[in-house]
mmCIF file of C-alpha atoms in Angstrom:
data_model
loop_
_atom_site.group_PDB
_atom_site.id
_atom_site.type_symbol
_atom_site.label_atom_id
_atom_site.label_comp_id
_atom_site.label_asym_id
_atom_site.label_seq_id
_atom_site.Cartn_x
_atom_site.Cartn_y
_atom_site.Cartn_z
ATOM 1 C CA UNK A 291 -9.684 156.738 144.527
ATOM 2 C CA UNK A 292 -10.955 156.168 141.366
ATOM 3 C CA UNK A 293 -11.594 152.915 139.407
ATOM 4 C CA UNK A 294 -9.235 154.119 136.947
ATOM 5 C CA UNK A 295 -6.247 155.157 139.526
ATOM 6 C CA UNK A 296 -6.894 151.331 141.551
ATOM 7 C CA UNK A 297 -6.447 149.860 138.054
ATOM 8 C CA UNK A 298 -3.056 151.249 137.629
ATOM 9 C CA UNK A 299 -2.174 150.759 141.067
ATOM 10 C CA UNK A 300 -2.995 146.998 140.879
ATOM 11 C CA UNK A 301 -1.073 146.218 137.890
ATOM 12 C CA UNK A 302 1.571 148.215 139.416
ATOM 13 C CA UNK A 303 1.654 147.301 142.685
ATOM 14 C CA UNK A 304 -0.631 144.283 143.822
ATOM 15 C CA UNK A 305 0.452 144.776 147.562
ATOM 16 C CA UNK A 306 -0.394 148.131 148.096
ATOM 17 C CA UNK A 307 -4.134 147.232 146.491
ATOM 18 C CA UNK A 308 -4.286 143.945 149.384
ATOM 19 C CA UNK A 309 -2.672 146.905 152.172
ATOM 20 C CA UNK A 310 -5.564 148.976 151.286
ATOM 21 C CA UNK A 311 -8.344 146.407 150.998
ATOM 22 C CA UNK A 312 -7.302 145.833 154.502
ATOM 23 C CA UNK A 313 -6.853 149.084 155.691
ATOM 24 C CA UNK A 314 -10.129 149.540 154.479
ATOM 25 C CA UNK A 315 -11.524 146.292 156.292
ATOM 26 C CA UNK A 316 -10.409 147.505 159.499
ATOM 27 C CA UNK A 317 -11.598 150.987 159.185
ATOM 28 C CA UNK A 318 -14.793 148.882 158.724
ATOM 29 C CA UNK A 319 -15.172 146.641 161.646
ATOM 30 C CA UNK A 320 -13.495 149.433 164.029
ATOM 31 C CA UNK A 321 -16.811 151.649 162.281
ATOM 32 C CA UNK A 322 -19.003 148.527 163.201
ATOM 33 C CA UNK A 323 -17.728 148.231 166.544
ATOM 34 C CA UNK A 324 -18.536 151.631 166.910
ATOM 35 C CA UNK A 325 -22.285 151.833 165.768
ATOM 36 C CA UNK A 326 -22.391 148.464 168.341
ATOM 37 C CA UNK A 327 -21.240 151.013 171.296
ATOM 38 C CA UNK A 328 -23.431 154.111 170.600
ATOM 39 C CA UNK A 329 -26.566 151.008 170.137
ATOM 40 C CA UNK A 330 -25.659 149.647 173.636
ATOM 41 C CA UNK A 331 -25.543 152.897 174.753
ATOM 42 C CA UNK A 332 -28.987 154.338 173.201
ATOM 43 C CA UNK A 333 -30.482 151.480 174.627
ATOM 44 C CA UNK A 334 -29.339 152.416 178.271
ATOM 45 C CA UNK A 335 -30.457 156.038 178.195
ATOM 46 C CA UNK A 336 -34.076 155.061 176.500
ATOM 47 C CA UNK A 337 -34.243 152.589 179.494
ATOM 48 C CA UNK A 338 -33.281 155.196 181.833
ATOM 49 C CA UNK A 339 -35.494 158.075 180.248
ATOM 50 C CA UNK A 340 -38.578 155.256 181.131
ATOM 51 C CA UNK A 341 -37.043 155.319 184.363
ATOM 52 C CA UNK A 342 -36.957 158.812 184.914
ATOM 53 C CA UNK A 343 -40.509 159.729 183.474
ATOM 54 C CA UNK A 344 -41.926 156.511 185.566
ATOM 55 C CA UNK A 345 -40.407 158.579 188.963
ATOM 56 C CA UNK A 346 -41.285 162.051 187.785
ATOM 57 C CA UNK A 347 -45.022 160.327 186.811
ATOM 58 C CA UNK A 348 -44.665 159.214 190.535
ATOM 59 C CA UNK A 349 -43.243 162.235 192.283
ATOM 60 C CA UNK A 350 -45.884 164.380 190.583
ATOM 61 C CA UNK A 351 -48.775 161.845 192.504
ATOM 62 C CA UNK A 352 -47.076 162.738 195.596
ATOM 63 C CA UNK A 353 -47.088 166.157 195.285
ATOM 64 C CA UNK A 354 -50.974 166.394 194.305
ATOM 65 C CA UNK A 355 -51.181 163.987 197.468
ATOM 66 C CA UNK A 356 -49.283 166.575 199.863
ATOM 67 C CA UNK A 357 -51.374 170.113 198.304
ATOM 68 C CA UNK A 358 -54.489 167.436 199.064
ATOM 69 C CA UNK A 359 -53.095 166.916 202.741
ATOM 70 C CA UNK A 360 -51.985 170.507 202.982
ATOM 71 C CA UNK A 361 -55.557 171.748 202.193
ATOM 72 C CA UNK A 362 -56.722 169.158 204.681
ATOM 73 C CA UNK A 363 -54.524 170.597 207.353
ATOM 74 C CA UNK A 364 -55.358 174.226 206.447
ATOM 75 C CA UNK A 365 -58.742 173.260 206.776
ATOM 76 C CA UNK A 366 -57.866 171.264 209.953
ATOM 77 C CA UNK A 367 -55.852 174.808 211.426
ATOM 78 C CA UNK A 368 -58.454 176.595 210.366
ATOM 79 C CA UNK A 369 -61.232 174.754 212.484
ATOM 80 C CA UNK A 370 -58.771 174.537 215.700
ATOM 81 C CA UNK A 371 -58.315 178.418 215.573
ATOM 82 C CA UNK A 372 -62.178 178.510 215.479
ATOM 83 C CA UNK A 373 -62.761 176.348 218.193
ATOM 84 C CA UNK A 374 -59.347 177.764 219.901
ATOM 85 C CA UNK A 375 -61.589 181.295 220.024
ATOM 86 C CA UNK A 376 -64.983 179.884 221.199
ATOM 87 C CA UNK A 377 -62.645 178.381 223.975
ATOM 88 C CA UNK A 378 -61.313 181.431 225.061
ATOM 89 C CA UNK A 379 -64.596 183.245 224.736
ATOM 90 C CA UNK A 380 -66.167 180.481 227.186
ATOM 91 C CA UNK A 381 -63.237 181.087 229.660
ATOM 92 C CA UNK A 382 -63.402 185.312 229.517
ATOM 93 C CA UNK A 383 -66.943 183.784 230.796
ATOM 94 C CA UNK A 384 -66.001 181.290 233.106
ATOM 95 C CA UNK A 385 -62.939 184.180 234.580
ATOM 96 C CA UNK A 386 -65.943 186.551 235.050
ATOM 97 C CA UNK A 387 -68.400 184.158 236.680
ATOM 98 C CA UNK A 388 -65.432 183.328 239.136
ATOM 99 C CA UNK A 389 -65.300 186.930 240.172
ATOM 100 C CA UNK A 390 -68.336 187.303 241.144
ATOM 101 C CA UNK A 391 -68.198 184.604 242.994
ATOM 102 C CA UNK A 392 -65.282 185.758 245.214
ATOM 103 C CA UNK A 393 -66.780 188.720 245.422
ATOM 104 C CA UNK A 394 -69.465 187.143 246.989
ATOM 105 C CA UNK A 395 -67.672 184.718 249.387
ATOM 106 C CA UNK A 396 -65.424 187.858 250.669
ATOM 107 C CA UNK A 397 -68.693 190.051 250.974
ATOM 108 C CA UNK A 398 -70.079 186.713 253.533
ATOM 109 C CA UNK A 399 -66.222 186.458 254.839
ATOM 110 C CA UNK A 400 -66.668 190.418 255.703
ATOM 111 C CA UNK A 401 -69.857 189.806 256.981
ATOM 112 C CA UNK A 402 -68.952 187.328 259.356
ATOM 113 C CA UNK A 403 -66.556 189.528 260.718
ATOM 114 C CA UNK A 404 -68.490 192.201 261.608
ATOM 115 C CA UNK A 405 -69.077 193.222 265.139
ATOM 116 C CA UNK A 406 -72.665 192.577 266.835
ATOM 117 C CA UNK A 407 -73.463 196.197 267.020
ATOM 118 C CA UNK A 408 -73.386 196.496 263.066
ATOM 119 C CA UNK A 409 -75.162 193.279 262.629
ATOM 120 C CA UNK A 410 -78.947 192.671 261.929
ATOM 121 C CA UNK A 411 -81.236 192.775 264.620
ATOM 122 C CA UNK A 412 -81.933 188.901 264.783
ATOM 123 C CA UNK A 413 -81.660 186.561 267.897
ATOM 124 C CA UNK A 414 -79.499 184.014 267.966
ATOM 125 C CA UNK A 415 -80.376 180.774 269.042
ATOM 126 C CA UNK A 416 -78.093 179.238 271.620
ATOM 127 C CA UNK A 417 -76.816 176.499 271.153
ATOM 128 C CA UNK A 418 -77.889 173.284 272.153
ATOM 129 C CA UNK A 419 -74.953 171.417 270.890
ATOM 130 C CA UNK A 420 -73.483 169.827 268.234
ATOM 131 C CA UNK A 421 -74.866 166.351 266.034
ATOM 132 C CA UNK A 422 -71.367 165.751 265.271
ATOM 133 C CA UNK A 423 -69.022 164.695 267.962
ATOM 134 C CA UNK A 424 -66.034 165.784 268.912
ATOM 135 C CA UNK A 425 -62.726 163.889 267.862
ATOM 136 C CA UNK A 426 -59.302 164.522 268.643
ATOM 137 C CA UNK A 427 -57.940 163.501 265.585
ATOM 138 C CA UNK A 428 -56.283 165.908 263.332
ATOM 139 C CA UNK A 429 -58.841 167.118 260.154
ATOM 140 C CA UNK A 430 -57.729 165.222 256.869
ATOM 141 C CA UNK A 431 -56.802 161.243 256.161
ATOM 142 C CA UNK A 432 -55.966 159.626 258.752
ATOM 143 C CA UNK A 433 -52.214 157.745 258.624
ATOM 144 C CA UNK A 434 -52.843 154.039 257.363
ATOM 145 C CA UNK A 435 -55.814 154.605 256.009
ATOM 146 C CA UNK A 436 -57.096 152.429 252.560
ATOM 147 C CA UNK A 437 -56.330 155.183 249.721
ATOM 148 C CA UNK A 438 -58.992 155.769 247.209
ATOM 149 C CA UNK A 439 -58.108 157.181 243.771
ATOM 150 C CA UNK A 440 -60.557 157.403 240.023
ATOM 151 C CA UNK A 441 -59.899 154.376 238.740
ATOM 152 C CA UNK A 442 -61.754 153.143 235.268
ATOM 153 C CA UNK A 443 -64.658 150.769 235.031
ATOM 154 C CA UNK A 444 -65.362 148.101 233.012
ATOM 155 C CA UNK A 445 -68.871 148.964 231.701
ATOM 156 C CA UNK A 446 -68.716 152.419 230.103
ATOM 157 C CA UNK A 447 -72.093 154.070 229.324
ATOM 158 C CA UNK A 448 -71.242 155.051 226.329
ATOM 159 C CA UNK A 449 -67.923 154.028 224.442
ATOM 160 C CA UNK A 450 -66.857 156.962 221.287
ATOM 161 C CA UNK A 451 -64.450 155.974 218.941
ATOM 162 C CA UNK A 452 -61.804 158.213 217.339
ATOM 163 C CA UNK A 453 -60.923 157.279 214.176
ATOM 164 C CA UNK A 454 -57.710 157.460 211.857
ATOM 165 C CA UNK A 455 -57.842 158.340 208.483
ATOM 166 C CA UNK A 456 -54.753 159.143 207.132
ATOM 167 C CA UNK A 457 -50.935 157.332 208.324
ATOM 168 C CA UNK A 458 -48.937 159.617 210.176
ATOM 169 C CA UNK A 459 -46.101 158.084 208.617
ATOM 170 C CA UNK A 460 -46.431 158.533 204.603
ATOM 171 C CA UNK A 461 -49.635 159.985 204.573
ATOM 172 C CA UNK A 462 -52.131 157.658 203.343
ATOM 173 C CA UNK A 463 -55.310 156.445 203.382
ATOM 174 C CA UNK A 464 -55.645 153.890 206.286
ATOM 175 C CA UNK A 465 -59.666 154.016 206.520
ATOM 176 C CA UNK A 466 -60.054 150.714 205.436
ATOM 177 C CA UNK A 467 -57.237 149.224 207.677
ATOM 178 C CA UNK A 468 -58.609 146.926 210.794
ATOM 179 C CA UNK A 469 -57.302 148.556 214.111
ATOM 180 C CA UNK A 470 -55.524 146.243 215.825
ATOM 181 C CA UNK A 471 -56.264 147.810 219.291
ATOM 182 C CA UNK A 472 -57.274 151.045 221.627
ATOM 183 C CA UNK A 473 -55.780 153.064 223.753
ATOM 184 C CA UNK A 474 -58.752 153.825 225.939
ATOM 185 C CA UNK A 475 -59.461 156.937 228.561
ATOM 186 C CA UNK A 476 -62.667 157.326 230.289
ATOM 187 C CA UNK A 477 -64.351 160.722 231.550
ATOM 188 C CA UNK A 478 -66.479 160.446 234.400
ATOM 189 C CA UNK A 479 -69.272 163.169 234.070
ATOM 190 C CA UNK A 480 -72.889 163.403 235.147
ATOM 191 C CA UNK A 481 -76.052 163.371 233.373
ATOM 192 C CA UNK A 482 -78.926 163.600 236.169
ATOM 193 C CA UNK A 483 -77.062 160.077 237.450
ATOM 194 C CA UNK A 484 -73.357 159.374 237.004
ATOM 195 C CA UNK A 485 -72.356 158.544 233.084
ATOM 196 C CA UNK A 486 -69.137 157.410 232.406
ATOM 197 C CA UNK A 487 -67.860 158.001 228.863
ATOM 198 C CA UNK A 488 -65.369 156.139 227.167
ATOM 199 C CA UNK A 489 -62.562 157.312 224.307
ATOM 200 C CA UNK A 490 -61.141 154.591 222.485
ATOM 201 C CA UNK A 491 -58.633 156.272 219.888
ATOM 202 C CA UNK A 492 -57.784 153.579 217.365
ATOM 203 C CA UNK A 493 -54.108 152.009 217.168
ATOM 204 C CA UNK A 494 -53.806 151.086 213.350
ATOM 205 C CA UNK A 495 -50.672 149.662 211.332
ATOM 206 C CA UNK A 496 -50.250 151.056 207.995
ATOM 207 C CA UNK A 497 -50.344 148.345 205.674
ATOM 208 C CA UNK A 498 -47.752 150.527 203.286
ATOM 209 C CA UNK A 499 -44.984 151.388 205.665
ATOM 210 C CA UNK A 500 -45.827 149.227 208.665
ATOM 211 C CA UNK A 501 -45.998 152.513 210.700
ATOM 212 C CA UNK A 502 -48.153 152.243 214.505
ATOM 213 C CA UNK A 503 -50.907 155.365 214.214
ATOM 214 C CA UNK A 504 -52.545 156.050 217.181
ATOM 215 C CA UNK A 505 -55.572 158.502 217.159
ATOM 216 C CA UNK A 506 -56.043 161.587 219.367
ATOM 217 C CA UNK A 507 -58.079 161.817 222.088
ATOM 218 C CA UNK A 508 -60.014 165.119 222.258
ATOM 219 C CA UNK A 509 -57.931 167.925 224.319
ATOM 220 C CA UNK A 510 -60.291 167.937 226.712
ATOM 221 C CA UNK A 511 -59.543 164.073 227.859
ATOM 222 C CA UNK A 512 -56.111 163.984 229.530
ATOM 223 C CA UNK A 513 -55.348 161.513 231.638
ATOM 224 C CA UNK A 514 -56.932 157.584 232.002
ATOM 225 C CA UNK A 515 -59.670 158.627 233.667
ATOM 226 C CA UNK A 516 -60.878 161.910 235.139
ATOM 227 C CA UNK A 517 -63.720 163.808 236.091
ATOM 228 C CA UNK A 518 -65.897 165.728 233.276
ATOM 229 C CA UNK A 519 -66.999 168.999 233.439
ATOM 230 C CA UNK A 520 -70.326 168.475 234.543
ATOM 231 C CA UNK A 521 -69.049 167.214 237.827
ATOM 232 C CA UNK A 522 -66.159 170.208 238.267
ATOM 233 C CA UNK A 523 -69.075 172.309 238.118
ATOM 234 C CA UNK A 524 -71.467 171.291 240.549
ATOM 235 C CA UNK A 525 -68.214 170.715 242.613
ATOM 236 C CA UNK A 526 -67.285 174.361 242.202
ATOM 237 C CA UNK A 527 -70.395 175.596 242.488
ATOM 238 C CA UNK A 528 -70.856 173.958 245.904
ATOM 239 C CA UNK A 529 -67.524 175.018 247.315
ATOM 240 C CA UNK A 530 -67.829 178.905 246.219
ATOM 241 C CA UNK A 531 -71.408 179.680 245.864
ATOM 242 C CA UNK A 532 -73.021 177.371 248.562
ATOM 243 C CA UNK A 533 -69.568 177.394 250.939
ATOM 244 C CA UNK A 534 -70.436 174.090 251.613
ATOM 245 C CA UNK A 535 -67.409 172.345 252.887
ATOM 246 C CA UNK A 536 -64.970 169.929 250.698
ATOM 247 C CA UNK A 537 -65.550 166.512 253.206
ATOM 248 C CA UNK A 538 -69.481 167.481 252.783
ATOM 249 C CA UNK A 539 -69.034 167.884 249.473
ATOM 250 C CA UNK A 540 -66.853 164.642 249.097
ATOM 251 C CA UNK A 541 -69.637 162.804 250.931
ATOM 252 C CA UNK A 542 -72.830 163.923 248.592
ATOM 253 C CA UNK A 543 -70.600 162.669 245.084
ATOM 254 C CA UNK A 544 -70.067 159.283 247.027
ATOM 255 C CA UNK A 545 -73.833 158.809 248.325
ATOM 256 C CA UNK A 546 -75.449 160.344 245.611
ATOM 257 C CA UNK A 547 -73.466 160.019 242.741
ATOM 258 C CA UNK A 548 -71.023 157.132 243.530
ATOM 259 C CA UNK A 549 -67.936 159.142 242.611
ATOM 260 C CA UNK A 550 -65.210 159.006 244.901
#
């Protein structure tokens, strides 16, 4: 309205000027009330925009964590395949070299079963008896006997930690953690005399999720404690190649090597 028109109205009608006033009043506060809501409000939604930039500032560490970790276990897959074909070359070998010697043993087994007449011309010795005496036990252990089993020592030759490095858990970096124990397997091998070798894969408790790592043991390394390859070697060789028996054989680990 104009100043003119609330003029008029005021001479001519006081109320209706003190109804509008207050009208207008109301209006006002209901206005002010308002612009108090929408404030309120603004505030909430800048507080939750922090929010939400703070977790996408965080998600966006995580995922340059995880394409770190993936490349790490690329490159990890990458290395087992390797080492998954230079193991499979080395058994095409070890396949082969057992062939030949069966082939050998059954070309001794067939020789041994060949009639005098086809044999060599070479005198046999008679025999004068045997150094070993007769026994009329049954071949094998003996019922009651003390059992004997590969049992760990206490003074490894040469103790190889495994490390951790990252928590199986979240992922993280647990280098720097202290272990707070090992899970230990030994390998019993032989190095001119016997040398027992023993794996201590590291037990670790990520300080971030209070998750229990453990470290792996190579593949190789199976049970508690076990023979190495060294010694399944000479063993096999003896038995297939030489034909020497298994008690002899059992008998020259436990004199000479101490290996039972």
């Amino acid at each position: 309205m104009k100043r003119e028109e609330i003029l008029t109205l005021y001479h001519s009608n006081p109320d209706s000027i003190a109804s509008y006033i207050e009208d207008f009043e109301f209006r006002y506060k209901a206005l002010e009330f308002r612009y108090k809501v929408l404030e309120f409000r603004y505030k909430v939604l800048e507080s939750q925009n922090i929010e939400f930039r703070e977790r996408i500032s965080e998600l966006e560490s995580q995922v340059k964590f995880k394409d770190a970790r993936i490349e790490a276990l690329e490159s990890q897959v990458k290395s087992k395949d390797a080492r998954i074909e230079a193991l499979e070359s080395q058994a095409i070998e070890f396949q082969e070299r057992i062939n030949e010697l069966e082939s050998l043993l059954n070309q001794n087994i067939q020789s041994n079963k060949k009639p005098p007449s086809t044999g060599t011309f070479i005198e046999k010795k008679p025999k004068t008896g045997s150094s070993q005496e007769g026994s009329s036990k049954r071949p094998g252990g003996q019922k009651g006997h003390p059992g004997s089993t590969l049992n760990q020592v206490e003074d490894p030759d040469e103790i190889i930690f495994h490390r951790l490095h990252k928590c199986r858990c979240c992922g993280r970096n647990i280098e720097e953690s202290e272990a707070i124990g090992y899970k230990t397997r030994q390998e019993f091998n032989i190095v001119v005399m016997r040398k027992v070798t023993e794996h201590r894969a590291e037990i670790k408790k990520c300080p971030y999720c209070n998750c229990k790592n453990k470290a792996d043991f190579p593949k190789s390394i199976t049970k508690p404690v076990q023979y190495g390859i060294t010694v399944l070697t000479i063993a096999i060789y003896l038995r297939n190649y030489q034909l020497i028996p298994y008690n002899r054989i059992r008998i020259y680990m436990k004199m000479s090597l101490d290996l039972r």
